[in-house]
Structure formats: structure tokens, C-alpha cells
Short mmCIF file of C-alpha atoms and ligand atoms in Angstrom, two decimals:
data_model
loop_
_atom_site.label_atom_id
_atom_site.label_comp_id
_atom_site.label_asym_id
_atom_site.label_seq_id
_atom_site.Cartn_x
_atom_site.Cartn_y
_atom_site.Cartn_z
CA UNK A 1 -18.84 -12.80 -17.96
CA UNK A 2 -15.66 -14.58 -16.71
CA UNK A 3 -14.54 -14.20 -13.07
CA UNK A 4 -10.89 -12.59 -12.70
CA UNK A 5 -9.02 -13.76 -9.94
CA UNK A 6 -5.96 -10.70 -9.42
CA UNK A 7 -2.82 -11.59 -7.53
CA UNK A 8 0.02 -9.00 -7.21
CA UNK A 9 2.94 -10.42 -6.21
CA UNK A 10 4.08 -6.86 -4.73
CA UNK A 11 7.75 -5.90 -6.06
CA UNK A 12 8.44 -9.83 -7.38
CA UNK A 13 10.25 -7.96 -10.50
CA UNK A 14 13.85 -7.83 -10.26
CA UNK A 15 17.04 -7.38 -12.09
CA UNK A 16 19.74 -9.72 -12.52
CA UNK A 17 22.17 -10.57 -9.23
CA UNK A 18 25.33 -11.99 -9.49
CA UNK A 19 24.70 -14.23 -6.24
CA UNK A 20 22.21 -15.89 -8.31
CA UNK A 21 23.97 -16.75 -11.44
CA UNK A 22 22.92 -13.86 -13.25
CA UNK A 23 19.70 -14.10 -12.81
CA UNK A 24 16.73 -12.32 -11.30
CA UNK A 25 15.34 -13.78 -8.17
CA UNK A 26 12.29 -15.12 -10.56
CA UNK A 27 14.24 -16.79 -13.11
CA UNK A 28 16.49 -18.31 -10.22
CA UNK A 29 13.27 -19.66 -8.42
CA UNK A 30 11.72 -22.91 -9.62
CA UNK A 31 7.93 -21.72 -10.47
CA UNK A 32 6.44 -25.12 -12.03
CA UNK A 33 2.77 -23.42 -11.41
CA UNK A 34 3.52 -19.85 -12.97
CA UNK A 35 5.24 -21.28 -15.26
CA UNK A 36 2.26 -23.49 -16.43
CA UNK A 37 0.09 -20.74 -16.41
CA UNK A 38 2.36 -18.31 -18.41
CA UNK A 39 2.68 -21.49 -21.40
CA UNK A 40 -0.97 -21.71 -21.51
CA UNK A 41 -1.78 -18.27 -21.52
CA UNK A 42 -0.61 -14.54 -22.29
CA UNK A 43 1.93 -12.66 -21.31
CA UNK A 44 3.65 -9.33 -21.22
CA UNK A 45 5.47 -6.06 -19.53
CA UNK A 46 3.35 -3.71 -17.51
CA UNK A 47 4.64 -0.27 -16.97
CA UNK A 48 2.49 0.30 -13.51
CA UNK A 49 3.11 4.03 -13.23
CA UNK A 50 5.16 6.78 -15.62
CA UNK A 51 8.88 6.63 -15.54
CA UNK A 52 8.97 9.56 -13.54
CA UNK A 53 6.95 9.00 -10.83
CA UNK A 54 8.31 7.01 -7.77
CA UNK A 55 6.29 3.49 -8.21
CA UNK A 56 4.67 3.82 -4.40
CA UNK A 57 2.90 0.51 -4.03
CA UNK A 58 -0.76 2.58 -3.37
CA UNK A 59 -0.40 4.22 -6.88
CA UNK A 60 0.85 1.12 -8.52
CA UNK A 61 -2.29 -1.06 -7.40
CA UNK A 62 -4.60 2.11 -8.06
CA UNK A 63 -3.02 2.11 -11.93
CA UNK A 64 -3.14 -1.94 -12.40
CA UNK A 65 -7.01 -1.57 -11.16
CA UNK A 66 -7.50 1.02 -14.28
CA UNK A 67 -7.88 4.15 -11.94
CA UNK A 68 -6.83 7.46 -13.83
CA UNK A 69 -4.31 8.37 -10.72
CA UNK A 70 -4.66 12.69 -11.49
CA UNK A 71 -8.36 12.12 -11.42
CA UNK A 72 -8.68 10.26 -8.28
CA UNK A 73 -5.41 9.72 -6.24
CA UNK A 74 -5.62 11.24 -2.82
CA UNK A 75 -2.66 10.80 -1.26
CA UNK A 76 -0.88 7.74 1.71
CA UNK A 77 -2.99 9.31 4.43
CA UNK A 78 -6.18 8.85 3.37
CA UNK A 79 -5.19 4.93 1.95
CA UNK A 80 -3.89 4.48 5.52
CA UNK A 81 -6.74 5.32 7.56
CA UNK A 82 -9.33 3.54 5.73
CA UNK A 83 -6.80 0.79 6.38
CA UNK A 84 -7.41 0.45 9.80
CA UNK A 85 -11.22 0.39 9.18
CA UNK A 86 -11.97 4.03 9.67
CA UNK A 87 -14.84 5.51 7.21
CA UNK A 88 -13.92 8.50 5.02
CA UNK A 89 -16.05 11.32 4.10
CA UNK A 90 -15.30 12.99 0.73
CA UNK A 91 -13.69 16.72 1.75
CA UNK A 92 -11.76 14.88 4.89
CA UNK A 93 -8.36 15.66 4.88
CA UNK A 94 -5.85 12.63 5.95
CA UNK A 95 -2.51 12.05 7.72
CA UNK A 96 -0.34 9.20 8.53
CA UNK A 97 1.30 9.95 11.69
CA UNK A 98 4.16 8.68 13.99
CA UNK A 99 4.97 9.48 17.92
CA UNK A 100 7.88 10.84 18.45
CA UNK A 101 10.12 12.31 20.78
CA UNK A 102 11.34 16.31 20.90
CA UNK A 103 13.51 18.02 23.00
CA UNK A 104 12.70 21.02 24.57
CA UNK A 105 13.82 23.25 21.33
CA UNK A 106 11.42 20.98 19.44
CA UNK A 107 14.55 18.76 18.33
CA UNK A 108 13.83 15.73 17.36
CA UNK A 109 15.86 12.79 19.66
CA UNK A 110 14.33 9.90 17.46
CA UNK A 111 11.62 9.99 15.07
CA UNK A 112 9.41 6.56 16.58
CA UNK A 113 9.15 7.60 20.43
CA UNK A 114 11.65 4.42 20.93
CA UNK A 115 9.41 2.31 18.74
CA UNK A 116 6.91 2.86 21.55
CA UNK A 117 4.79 -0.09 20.80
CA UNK A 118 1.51 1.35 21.05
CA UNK A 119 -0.20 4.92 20.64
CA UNK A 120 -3.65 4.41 21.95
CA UNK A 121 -3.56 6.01 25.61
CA UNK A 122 -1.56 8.97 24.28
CA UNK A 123 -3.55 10.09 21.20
CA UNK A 124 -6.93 9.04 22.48
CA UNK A 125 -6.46 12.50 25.51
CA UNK A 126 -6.81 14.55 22.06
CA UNK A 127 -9.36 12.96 20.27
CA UNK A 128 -11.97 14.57 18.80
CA UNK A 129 -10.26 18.08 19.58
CA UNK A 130 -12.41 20.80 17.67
CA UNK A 131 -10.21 24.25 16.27
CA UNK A 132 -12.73 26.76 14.68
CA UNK A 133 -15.24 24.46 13.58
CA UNK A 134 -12.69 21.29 12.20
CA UNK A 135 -12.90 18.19 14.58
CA UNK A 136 -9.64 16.29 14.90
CA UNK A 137 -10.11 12.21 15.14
CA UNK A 138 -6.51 10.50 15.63
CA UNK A 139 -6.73 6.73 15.97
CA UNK A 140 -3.66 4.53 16.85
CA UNK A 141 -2.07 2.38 13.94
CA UNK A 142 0.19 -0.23 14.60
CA UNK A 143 2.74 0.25 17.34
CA UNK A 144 4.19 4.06 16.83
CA UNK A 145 1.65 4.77 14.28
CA UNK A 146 -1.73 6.87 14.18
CA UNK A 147 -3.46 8.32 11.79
CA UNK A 148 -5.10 11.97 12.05
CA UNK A 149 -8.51 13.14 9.96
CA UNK A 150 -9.68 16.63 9.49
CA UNK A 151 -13.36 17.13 9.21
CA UNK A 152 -15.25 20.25 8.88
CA UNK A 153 -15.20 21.55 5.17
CA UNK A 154 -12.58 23.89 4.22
CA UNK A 155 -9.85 21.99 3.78
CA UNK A 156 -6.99 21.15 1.86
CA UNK A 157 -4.59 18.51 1.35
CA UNK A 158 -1.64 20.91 -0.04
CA UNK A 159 0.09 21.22 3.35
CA UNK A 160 3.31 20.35 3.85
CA UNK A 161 4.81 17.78 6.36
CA UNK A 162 6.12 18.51 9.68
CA UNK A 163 8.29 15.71 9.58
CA UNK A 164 12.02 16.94 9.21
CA UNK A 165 13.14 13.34 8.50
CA UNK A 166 15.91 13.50 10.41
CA UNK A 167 16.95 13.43 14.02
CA UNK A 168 18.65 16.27 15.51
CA UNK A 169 16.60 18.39 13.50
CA UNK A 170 14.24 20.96 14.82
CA UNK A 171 10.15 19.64 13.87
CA UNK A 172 8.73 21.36 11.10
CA UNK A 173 5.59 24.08 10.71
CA UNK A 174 2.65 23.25 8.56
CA UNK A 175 2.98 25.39 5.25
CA UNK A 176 0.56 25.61 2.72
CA UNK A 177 1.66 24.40 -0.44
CA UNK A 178 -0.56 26.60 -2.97
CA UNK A 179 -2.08 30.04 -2.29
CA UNK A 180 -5.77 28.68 -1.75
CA UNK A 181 -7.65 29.83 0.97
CA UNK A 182 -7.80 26.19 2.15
CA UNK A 183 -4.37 25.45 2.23
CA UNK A 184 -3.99 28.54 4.33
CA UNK A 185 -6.08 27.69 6.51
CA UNK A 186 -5.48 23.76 6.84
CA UNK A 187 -1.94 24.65 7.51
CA UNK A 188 -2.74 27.01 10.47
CA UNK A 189 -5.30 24.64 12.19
CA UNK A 190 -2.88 22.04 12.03
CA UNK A 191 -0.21 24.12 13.71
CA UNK A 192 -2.57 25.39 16.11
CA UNK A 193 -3.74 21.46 16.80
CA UNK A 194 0.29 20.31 17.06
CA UNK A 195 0.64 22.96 19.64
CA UNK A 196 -2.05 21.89 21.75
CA UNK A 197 -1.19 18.17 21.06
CA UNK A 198 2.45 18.53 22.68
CA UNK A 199 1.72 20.19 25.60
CA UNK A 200 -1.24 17.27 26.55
CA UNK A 201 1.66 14.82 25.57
CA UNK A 202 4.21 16.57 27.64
CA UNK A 203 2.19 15.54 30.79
CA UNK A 204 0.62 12.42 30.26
CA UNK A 205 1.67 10.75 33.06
CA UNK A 206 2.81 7.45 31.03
CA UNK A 207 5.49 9.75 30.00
CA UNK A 208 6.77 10.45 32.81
CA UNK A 209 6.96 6.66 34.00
CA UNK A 210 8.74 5.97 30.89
CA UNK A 211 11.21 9.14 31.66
CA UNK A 212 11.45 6.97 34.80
CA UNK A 213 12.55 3.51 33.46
CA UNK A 214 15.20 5.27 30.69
CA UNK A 215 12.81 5.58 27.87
CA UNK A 216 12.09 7.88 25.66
CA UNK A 217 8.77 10.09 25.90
CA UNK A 218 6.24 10.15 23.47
CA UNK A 219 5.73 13.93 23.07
CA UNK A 220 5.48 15.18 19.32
CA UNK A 221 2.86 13.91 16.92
CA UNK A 222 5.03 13.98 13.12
CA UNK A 223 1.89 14.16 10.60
CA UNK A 224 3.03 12.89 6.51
CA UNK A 225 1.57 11.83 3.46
CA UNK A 226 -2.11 14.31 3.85
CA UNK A 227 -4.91 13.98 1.38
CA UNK A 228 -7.67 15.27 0.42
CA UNK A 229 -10.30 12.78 -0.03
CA UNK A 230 -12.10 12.55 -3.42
CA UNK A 231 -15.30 10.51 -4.27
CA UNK A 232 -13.65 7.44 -5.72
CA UNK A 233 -16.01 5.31 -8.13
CA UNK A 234 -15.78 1.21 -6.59
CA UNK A 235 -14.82 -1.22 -8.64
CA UNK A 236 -18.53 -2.36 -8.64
CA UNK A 237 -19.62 1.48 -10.25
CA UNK A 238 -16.89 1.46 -12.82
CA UNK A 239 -16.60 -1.88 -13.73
CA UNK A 240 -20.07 -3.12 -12.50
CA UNK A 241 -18.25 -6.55 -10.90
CA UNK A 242 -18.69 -7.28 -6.74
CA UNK A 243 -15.04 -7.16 -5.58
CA UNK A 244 -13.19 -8.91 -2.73
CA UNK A 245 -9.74 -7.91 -1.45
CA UNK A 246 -7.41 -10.42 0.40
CA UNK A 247 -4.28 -8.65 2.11
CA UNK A 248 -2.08 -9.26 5.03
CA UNK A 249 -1.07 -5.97 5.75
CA UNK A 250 -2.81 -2.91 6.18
CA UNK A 251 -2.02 -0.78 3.09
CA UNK A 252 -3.21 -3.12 0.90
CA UNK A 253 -6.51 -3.82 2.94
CA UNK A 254 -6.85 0.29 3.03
CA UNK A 255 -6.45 0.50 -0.86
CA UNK A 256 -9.08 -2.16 -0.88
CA UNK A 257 -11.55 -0.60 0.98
CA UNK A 258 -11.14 2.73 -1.01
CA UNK A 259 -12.23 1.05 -4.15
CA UNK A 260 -14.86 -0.36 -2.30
CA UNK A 261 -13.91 -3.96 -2.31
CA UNK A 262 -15.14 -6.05 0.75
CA UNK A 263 -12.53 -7.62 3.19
CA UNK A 264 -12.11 -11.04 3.51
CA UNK A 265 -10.01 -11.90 6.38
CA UNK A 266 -7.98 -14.94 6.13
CA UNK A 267 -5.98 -16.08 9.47
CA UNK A 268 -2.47 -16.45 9.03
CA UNK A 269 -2.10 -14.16 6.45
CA UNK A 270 0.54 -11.07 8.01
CA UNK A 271 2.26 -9.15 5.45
CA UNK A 272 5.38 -11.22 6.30
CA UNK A 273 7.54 -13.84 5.18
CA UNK A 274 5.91 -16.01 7.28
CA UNK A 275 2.84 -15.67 5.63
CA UNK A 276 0.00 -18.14 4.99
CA UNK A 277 -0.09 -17.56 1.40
CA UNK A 278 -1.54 -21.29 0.53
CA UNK A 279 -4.22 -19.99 3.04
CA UNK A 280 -5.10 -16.82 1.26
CA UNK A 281 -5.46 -18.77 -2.04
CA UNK A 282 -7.75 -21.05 -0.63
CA UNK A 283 -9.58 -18.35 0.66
CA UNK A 284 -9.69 -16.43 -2.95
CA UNK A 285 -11.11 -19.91 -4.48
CA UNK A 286 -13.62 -19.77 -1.42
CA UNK A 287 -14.36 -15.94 -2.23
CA UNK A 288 -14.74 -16.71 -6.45
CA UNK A 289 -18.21 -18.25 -5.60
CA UNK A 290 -19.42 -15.06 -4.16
CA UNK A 291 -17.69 -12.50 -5.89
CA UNK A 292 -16.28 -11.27 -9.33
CA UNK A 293 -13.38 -9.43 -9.03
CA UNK A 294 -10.89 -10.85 -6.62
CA UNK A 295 -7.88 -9.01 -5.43
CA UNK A 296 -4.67 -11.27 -3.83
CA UNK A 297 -2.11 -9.22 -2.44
CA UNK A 298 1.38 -11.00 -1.45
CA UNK A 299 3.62 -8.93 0.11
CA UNK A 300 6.84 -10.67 1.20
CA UNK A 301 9.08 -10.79 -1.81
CA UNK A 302 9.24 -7.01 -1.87
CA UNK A 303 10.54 -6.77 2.01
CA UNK A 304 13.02 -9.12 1.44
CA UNK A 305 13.81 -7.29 -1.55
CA UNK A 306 14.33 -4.21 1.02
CA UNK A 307 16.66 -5.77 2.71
CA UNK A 308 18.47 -6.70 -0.31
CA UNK A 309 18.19 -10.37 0.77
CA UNK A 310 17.83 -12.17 -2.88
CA UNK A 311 18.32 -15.60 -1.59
CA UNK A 312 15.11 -14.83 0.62
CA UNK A 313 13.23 -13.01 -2.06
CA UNK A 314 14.12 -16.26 -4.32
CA UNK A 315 13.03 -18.81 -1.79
CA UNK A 316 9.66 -16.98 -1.24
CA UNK A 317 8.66 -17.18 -4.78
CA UNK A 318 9.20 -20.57 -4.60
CA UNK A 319 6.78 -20.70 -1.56
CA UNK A 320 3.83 -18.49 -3.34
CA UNK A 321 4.80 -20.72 -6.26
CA UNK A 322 4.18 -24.20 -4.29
CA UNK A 323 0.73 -22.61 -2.79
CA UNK A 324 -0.42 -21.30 -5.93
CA UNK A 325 -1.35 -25.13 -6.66
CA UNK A 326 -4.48 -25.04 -5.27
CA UNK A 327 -5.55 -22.58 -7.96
CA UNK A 328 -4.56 -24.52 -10.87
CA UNK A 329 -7.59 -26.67 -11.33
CA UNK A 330 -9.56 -23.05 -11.96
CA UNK A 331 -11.05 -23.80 -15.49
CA UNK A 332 -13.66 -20.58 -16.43
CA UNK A 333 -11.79 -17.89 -14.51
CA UNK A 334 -9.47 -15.76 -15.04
CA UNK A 335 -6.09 -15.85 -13.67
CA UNK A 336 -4.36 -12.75 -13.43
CA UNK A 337 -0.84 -12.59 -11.75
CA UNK A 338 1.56 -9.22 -11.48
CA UNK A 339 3.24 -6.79 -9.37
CA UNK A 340 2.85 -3.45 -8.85
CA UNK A 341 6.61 -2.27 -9.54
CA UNK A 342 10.29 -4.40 -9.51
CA UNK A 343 11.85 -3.90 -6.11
CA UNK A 344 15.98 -4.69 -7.41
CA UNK A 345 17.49 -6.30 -4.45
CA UNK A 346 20.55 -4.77 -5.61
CA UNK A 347 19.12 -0.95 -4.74
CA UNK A 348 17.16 -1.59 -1.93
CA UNK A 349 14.11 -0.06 -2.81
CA UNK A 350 11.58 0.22 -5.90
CA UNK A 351 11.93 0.39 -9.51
CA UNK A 352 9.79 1.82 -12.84
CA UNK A 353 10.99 -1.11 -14.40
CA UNK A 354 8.32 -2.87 -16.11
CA UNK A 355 6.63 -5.90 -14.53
CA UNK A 356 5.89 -9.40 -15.75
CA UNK A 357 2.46 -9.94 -16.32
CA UNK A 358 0.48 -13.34 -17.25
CA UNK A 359 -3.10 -13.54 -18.01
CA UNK A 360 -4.80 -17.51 -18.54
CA UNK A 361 -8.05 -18.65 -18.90
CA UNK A 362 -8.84 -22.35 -20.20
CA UNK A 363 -9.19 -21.74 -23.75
CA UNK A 364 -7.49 -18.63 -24.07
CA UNK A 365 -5.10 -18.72 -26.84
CA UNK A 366 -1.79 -19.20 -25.61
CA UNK A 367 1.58 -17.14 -27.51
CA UNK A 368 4.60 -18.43 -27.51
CA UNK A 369 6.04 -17.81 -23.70
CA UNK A 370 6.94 -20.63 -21.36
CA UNK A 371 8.19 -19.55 -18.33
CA UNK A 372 7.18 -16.68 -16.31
CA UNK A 373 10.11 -14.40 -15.64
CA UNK A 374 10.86 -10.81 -16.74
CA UNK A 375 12.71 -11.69 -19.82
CA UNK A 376 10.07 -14.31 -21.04
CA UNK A 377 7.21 -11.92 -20.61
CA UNK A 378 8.61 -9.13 -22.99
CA UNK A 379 8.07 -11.63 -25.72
CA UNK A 380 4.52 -12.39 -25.11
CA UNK A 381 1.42 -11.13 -27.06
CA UNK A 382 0.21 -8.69 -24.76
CA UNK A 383 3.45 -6.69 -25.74
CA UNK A 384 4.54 -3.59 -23.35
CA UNK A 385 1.34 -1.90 -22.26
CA UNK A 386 0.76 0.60 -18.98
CA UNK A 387 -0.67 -0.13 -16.23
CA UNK A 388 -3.99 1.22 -16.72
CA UNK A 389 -4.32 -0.42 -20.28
CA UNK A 390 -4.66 -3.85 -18.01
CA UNK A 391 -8.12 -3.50 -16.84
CA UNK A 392 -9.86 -2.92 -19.94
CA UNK A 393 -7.44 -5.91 -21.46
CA UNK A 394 -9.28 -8.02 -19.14
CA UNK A 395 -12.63 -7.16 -19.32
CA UNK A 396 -12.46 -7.62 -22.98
CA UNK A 397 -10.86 -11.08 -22.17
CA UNK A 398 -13.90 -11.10 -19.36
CA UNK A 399 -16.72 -11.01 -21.93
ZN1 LIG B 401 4.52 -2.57 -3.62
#
């Protein structure tokens, strides 16, 4: 059985932009490398997730890996937390959360505590908090961040957010979303738990220092995205292959570890534009020897895409481009590269446009594309397929 090697280039898909003659970021970048691999191989259009669904990266990479998203998808919390390295137990219920800061009506002055730059000594006071038989665990996240588990039994992840979104808006209560015992009761522990977790918040003394020196306190906990955790086969039990998963930031490393692919580390490698990306290829060669299922994650092009910067977006394909040379003397495995949605620069945010895929093994039997770019990849042999259709496309290749 062939080795794949799986790189998602998150969001590199794009539509054209008049800055750049009419084209798309990937068709204005020069991609010597992809391009090579797209004329010796297969190509085609993935469409990641339904039309209707909002392509969120976590259900994107869950689709591309072949996971039926009703059957197992459980929600941003839950892909969070394991994300920071905490275990899961199936029946946990997870939340991402941020600090922020209330007025005494509950208002909400800003939604990020002032970008307070860490969470630890606030949420650690209410740690481990236990309401009528749930234990609460909250663990700081990067800088304003934490994320919250329920455990207990019980539970349920249809509760609604207490995050109005906006500031100058009163915070929200915890409403159960479905008529289930569970929800009902999820929704009142959590309210009970919020209560409690202001008032320790209100007088935590590093509050009232930063009162003192013009900042705004950290004094509300806003809890989003909860879910229910589900048993979720690894890629080893449905596919029977040892997986690997190579990510700067923590999203990707928490989607990952849900499928039960091992972390490899790789220093350097941050999420950002100034990423180490030749770095984490070298490390995926590395990681081929021991494993066989690899998963790449690059994030950049899809921030830059956020901030509509196209110029940026275009020079940073360039740059995975450049690195991706140290993969081309790969002869037996396979060389998957995709994204897991089009981020236009144009609307600052993510598409259900279909992605460019290209698939190349030596000796595969090449179609007719040359180039890898959005419009070369509708005419390749692989046609328009969804994102779950991928998987089993390679495994066949595989054998
Ligand atoms: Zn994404």
C-alpha cells in the first residue's frame, strides 16, 4: 500500500482580482513545483462541504479526511480543547471561551478583557468547580482564550451561547436548544456555573490592579461553539493507516488529535506568514518513514486572504511553492495537495467554492492538466467530486 502524504493549503482557492490582472492569487503566483506535480498527475474540483453550509475550516478537514460530518461532527469546542492537549471523554460537553469584561448590568464594555494576554491565574480560582454532580475544568488558551469541559453524564451540547457578539449588549443566558432533559439541564448548570464564575472574577485581586493601571477587568467568562463529544473512529480504525499531523496552529493540531493522528512538532512552524513551511515539509518526509497517512496543514494564505491582502496571499504561495521542493524527489508516495474551502480576498472571509485538488504518484497516469490553479483543475480527470468522495479516491489509488 502506497504512503499518502496530505497537504491542505487552508483557503489557497480564490477568485479572480483585478489587482492581479484578473487572476486568482494562484494563477498570479509562479508555482514551478505544483505545477509539476499537477502535469504529472490528476487533478480536479473538490466541493469540501454542501453549498449551504458555512465551509468552517474544522468541517472542511473532517469532510476531505472522508468523515460523514452528521455522524460524527461535534462541534468548535470540543476541536479546540483537544487542541491544547486536553483528553476528551465521549459524553463531555465542550466550550471555547473568551474573558471578557461586563459592566455592572452585565453589559458587555469589550468582548476580549482588553486582549488580556493571558487567562491562566483567573480561570484556574474556578477550576474543577463541581454543580450537582458535573465537574467544571477550564484551561487557558492562548492569550484571552480558555476552554471549558463539562463532565458528569447528562449532558448536552444543544445550549445556546452566551455570547451577545456585540459590545454594549447585555451577556446572554444559557438556553436549551431542544426540549431534552439534557439540554435543560446543561443550560441551567451552566448558568448556575457563570454566576459563580463572575463573582470569583469580580474580586480577583489582579483585577483590581488592572482597574488600577486603566485597564480593563477580566470579569465575564463568554462560552461559544459547545459540543457534545462523540466516539470518533481514528484514521488508523477506519482506514487502518498510522497517521501523523503537522500544524502550526492549534485548530488544526486539535482536529488532528480527534482523529487520532499523533503530533509531530516541528519548530518554526506558527500558523503565520512567517511560517517555516520548508521546515514542516522536511519534517513530513522525516515522518513518511514512520507513518502512513500524513497530514500538512499550511495556514497563511487564508489569513492574508482575511485581510483581503492578495498581493500577500500571492507571495505566500510562492513561498509554500519554493519549499515544496524538497518533496519532489518522493517517487512511491502519494502526493496529495488541497484546501479545505476558497477564502476570496475580495469578501474577506470563506467560500463553498470548489477547491483545486492534485493527486501524483510516479506512475500514475497523468490527464491532460498543466498547471495547478482553479481553472486548470476543473478540466482534470478526477472531474468535480465532494469532499468526502476524496478519501476513498485515494485509497483506491493507495492499493
Ligand atoms: Zn480553513
Amino acid at each position: 500500500m502506497r504512503k499518502i502524504i496530505f497537504i491542505i493549503c487552508d483557503g489557497i482557492g480564490d477568485r479572480p482580482i483585478s489587482s492581479l490582472n484578473n487572476q486568482t492569487p494562484l494563477e498570479n503566483a509562479k508555482t514551478p513545483n505544483m505545477d509539476e506535480l499537477a502535469n504529472k498527475g490528476i487533478t480536479g474540483l473538490v466541493q469540501v462541504v454542501d453549498k449551504e453550509l458555512y465551509p468552517g475550516s474544522d468541517i472542511a478537514h473532517m469532510s476531505l479526511f472522508g468523515y460523514d460530518l452528521e455522524k460524527y461532527y461535534c462541534g468548535r469546542g470540543p476541536v479546540e480543547v483537544v487542541g491544547i492537549g486536553m483528553e476528551l471523554e465521549k459524553g463531555d460537553v465542550a466550550w471555547r471561551c473568551n474573558l471578557a469584561t461586563v459592566d455592572s448590568d452585565l453589559v458587555i464594555k469589550d468582548r476580549r478583557a482588553g486582549r488580556i494576554s493571558s487567562t491562566k491565574e483567573f480561570v484556574e480560582e474556578f477550576d474543577g468547580t463541581e454543580i450537582e454532580g458535573v465537574r467544571f475544568l477550564i484551561k487557558p488558551s492562548t492569550a484571552y482564550r480558555a476552554v471549558l469541559v463539562l463532565r458528569g453524564g447528562g449532558l448536552s451540547g444543544r445550549v445556546s451561547e452566551n455570547d451577545p457578539k456585540a459590545v454594549g449588549e447585555k451577556v446572554l443566558q444559557f438556553e436549551p436548544e431542544d426540549e431534552s432533559k439534557e439540554a435543560i439541564f446543561t443550560a441551567r448548570i451552566m448558568n448556575e456555573f457563570l454566576e459563580r464564575a463572575h463573582n470569583i472574577l469580580k474580586k480577583n485581586p489582579l483585577n483590581e490592579k488592572r482597574i488600577n493601571e486603566g485597564k480593563l477587568p477580566a470579569n465575564y467568562l463568554l462560552c461559544r461553539g459547545a459540543g457534545y463529544v462523540k466516539e470518533i473512529p481514528s484514521v488508523m480504525e477506519k482506514y487502518g493507516m498510522k497517521a501523523c499531523c503537522i500544524a502550526g496552529a492549534g485548530l488544526y493540531k486539535g482536529i488532528g488529535r480527534l482523529l487520532g493522528m499523533d503530533l509531530i512538532e516541528v519548530e518554526g512552524a506558527s500558523g503565520l506568514p512567517d511560517t517555516d513551511i520548508k521546515a514542516k515539509f522536511l519534517a513530513a518526509k522525516e515522518a513518511l518513514k514512520k507513518y502512513d497517512f500524513v497530514f500538512v496543514h499550511v495556514k497563511a494564505a487564508d489569513s492574508l486572504a482575511e485581510d483581503g491582502n492578495a498581493e500577500g496571499k500571492r507571495d505566500f504561495i510562492e513561498r509554500i511553492d519554493e519549499a515544496m521542493t524538497v518533496l519532489m524527489g518522493l517517487k512511491k508516495e502519494i502526493i496529495v495537495i488541497t484546501a479545505d474551502h476558497c477564502t476570496p480576498c475580495e469578501l474577506k472571509k470563506h467560500s463553498s467554492d470548489p477547491v483545486p485538488a492534485l493527486i501524483y504518484f510516479n506512475g500514475i497516469k497523468a490527464d491532460s492538466v498543466k498547471k495547478f490553479t482553479e481553472k486548470d483543475c476543473r478540466n482534470g480527470s478526477v472531474g468535480l467530486i465532494k469532499g468526502n468522495e476524496l478519501m476513498p479516491k485515494l485509497l483506491e489509488l493507495a492499493k
